[in-house]
mmCIF file of C-alpha atoms and ligand atoms in Angstrom:
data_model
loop_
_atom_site.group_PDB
_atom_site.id
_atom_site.type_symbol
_atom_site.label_atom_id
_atom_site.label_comp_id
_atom_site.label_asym_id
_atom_site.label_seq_id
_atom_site.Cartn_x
_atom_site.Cartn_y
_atom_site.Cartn_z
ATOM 1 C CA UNK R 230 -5.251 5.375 -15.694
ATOM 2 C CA UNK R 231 -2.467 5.795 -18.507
ATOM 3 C CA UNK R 232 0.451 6.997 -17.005
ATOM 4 C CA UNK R 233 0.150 5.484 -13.414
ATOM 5 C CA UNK R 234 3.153 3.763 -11.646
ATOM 6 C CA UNK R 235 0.867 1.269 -9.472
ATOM 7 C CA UNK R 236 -1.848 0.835 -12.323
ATOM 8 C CA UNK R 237 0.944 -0.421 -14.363
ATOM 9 C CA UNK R 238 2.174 -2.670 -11.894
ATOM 10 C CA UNK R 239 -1.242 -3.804 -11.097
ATOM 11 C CA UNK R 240 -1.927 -4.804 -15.059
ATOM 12 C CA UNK R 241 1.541 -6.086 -15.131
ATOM 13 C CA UNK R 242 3.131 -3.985 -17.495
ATOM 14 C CA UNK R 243 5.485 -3.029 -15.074
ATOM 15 C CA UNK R 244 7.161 -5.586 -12.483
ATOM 16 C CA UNK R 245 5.808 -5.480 -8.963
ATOM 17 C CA UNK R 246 6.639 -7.941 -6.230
ATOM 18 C CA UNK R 247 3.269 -8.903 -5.539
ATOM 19 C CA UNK R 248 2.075 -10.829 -2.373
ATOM 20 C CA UNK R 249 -1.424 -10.231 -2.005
ATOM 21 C CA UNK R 250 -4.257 -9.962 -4.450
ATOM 22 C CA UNK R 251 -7.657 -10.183 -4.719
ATOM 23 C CA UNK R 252 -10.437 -8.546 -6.886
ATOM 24 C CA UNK R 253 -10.479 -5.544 -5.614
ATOM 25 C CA UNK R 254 -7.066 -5.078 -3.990
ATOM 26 C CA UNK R 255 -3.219 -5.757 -4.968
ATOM 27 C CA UNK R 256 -0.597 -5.852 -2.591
ATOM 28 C CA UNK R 257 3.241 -5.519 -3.611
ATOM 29 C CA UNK R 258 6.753 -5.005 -1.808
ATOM 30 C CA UNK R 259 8.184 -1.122 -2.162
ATOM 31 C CA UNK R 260 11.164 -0.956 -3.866
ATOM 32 C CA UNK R 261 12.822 0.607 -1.041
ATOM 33 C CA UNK R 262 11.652 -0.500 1.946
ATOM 34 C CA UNK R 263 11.908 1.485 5.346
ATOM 35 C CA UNK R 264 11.713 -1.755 7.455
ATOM 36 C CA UNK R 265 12.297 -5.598 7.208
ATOM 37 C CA UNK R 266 8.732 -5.740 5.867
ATOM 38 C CA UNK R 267 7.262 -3.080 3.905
ATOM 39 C CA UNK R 268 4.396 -3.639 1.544
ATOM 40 C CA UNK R 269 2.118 -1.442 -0.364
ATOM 41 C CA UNK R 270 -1.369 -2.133 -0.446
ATOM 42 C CA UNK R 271 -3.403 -0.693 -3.374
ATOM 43 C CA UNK R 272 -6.889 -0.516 -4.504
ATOM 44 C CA UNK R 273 -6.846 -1.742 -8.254
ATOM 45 C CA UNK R 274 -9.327 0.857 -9.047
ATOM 46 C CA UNK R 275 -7.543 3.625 -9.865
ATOM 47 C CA UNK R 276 -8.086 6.938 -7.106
ATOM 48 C CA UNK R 277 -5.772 9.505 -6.285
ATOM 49 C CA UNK R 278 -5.539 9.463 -2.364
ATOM 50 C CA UNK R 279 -7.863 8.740 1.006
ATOM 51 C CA UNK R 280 -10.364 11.578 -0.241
ATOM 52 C CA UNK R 281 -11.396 9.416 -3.143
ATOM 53 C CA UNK R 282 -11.676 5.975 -1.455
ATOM 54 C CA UNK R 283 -15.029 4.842 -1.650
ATOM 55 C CA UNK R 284 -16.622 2.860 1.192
ATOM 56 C CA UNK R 285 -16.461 -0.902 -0.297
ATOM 57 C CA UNK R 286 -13.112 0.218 -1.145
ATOM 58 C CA UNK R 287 -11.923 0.933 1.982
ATOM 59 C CA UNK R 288 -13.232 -2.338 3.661
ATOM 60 C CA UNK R 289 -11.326 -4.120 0.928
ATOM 61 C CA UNK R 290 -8.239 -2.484 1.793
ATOM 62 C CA UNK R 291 -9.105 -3.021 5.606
ATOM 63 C CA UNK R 292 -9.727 -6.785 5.206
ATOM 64 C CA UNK R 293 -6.281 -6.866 2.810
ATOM 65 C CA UNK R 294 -4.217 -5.445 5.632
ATOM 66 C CA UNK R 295 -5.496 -8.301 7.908
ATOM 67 C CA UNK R 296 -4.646 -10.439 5.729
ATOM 68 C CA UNK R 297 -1.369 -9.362 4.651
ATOM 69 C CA UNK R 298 0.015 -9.000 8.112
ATOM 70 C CA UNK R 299 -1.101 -12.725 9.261
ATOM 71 C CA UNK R 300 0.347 -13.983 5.544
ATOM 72 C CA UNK R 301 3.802 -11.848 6.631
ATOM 73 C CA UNK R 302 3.903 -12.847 10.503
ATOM 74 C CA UNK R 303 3.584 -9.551 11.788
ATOM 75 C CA UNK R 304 -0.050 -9.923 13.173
ATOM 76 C CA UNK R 305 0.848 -10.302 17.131
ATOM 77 C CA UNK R 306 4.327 -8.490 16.668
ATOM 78 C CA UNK R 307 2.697 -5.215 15.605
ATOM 79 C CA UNK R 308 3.164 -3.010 12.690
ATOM 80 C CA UNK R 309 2.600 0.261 11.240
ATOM 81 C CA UNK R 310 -0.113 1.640 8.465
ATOM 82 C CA UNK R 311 0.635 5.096 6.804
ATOM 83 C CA UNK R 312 -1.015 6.674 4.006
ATOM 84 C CA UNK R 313 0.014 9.852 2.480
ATOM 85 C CA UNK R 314 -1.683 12.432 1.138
ATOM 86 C CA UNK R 315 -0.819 15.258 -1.350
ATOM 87 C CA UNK R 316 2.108 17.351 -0.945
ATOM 88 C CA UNK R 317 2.080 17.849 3.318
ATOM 89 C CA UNK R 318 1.797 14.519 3.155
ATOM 90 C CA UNK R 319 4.757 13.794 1.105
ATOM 91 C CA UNK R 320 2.811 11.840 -1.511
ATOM 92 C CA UNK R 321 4.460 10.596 -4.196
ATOM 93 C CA UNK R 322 2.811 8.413 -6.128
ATOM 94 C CA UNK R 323 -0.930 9.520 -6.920
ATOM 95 C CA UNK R 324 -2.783 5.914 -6.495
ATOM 96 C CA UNK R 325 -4.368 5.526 -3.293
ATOM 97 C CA UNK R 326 -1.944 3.356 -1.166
ATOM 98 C CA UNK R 327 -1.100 2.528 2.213
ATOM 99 C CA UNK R 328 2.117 1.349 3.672
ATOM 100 C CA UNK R 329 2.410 -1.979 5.778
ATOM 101 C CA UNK R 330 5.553 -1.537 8.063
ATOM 102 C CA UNK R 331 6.492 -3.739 10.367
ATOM 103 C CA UNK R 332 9.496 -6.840 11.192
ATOM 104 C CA UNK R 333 11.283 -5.077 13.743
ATOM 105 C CA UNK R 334 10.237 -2.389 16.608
ATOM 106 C CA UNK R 335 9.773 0.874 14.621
ATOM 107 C CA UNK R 336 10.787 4.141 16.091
ATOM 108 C CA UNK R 337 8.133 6.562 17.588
ATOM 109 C CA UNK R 338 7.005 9.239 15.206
ATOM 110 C CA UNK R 339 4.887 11.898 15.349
ATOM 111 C CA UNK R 340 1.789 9.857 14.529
HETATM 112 P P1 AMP K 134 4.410 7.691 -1.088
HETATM 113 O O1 AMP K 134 5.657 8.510 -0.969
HETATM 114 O O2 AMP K 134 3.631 7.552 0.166
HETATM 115 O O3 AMP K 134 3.572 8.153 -2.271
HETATM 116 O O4 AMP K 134 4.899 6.205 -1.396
HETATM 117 C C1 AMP K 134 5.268 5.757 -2.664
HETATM 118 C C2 AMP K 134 6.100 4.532 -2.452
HETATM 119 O O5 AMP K 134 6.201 3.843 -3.687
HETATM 120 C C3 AMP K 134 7.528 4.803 -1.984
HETATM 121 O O6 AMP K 134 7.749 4.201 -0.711
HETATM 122 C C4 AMP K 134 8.393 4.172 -3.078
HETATM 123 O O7 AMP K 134 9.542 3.541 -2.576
HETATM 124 C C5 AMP K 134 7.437 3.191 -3.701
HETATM 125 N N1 AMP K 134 7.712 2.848 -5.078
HETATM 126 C C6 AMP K 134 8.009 3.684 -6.094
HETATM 127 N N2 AMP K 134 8.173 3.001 -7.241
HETATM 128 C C7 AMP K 134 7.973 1.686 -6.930
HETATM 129 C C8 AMP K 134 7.999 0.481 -7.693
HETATM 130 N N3 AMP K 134 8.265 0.468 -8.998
HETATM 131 N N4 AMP K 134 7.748 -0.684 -7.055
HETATM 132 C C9 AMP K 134 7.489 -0.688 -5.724
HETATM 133 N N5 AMP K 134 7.436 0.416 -4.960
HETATM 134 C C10 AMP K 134 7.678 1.597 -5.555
#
């Protein structure tokens, strides 16, 4: 999509922190992270939120988070997945992502 932040980053027009990637899923740090690891995890096919994912992508983005959290030694420690949608949600950005917290003990929250 033309004028998307993450399918920028994803084609590397724009710089992204990557740590993960395969060929159906990227994987980058957030540029302001809310704990001692925070990564975003992105389907490179462009979709706006959760109520476009398709079912292959959402394994891929399953099997990424796996992944991910073994690669950035938060697998036994625990961590946290979020993923916003539209404006309740406080979306932001409007490509599918979700949010790989983790590092330290996160506070409780409503969900
Ligand atoms: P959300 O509010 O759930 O849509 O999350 C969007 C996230 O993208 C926020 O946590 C931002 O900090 C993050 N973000 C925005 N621009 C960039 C960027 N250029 N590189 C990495 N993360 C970004």
């Amino acid at each position: 999509m033309n004028d998307c932040l993450f399918c920028k980053i994803i084609a590397g027009e724009i710089p992204g922190n990557k740590v993960y990637e395969n060929d159906r899923v990227f994987a980058f740090r957030d540029i302001n992270p809310q704990a001692p690891t925070h990564v975003l995890i992105v389907p490179k096919k462009h979709m706006a939120n959760i109520l476009e994912c398709d079912a292959e992508t959402a394994a891929a983005l399953t099997d990424a988070v796996g992944v991910i959290a073994r690669q950035e030694g938060v697998a036994e420690s625990g961590f946290r997945l979020v993923s916003n949608c539209g404006p309740h949600g406080c979306q932001s950005v409007h490509h599918l992502h979700v949010h790989l917290l983790g590092g330290e003990q996160l506070t409780e929250r409503m969900a």
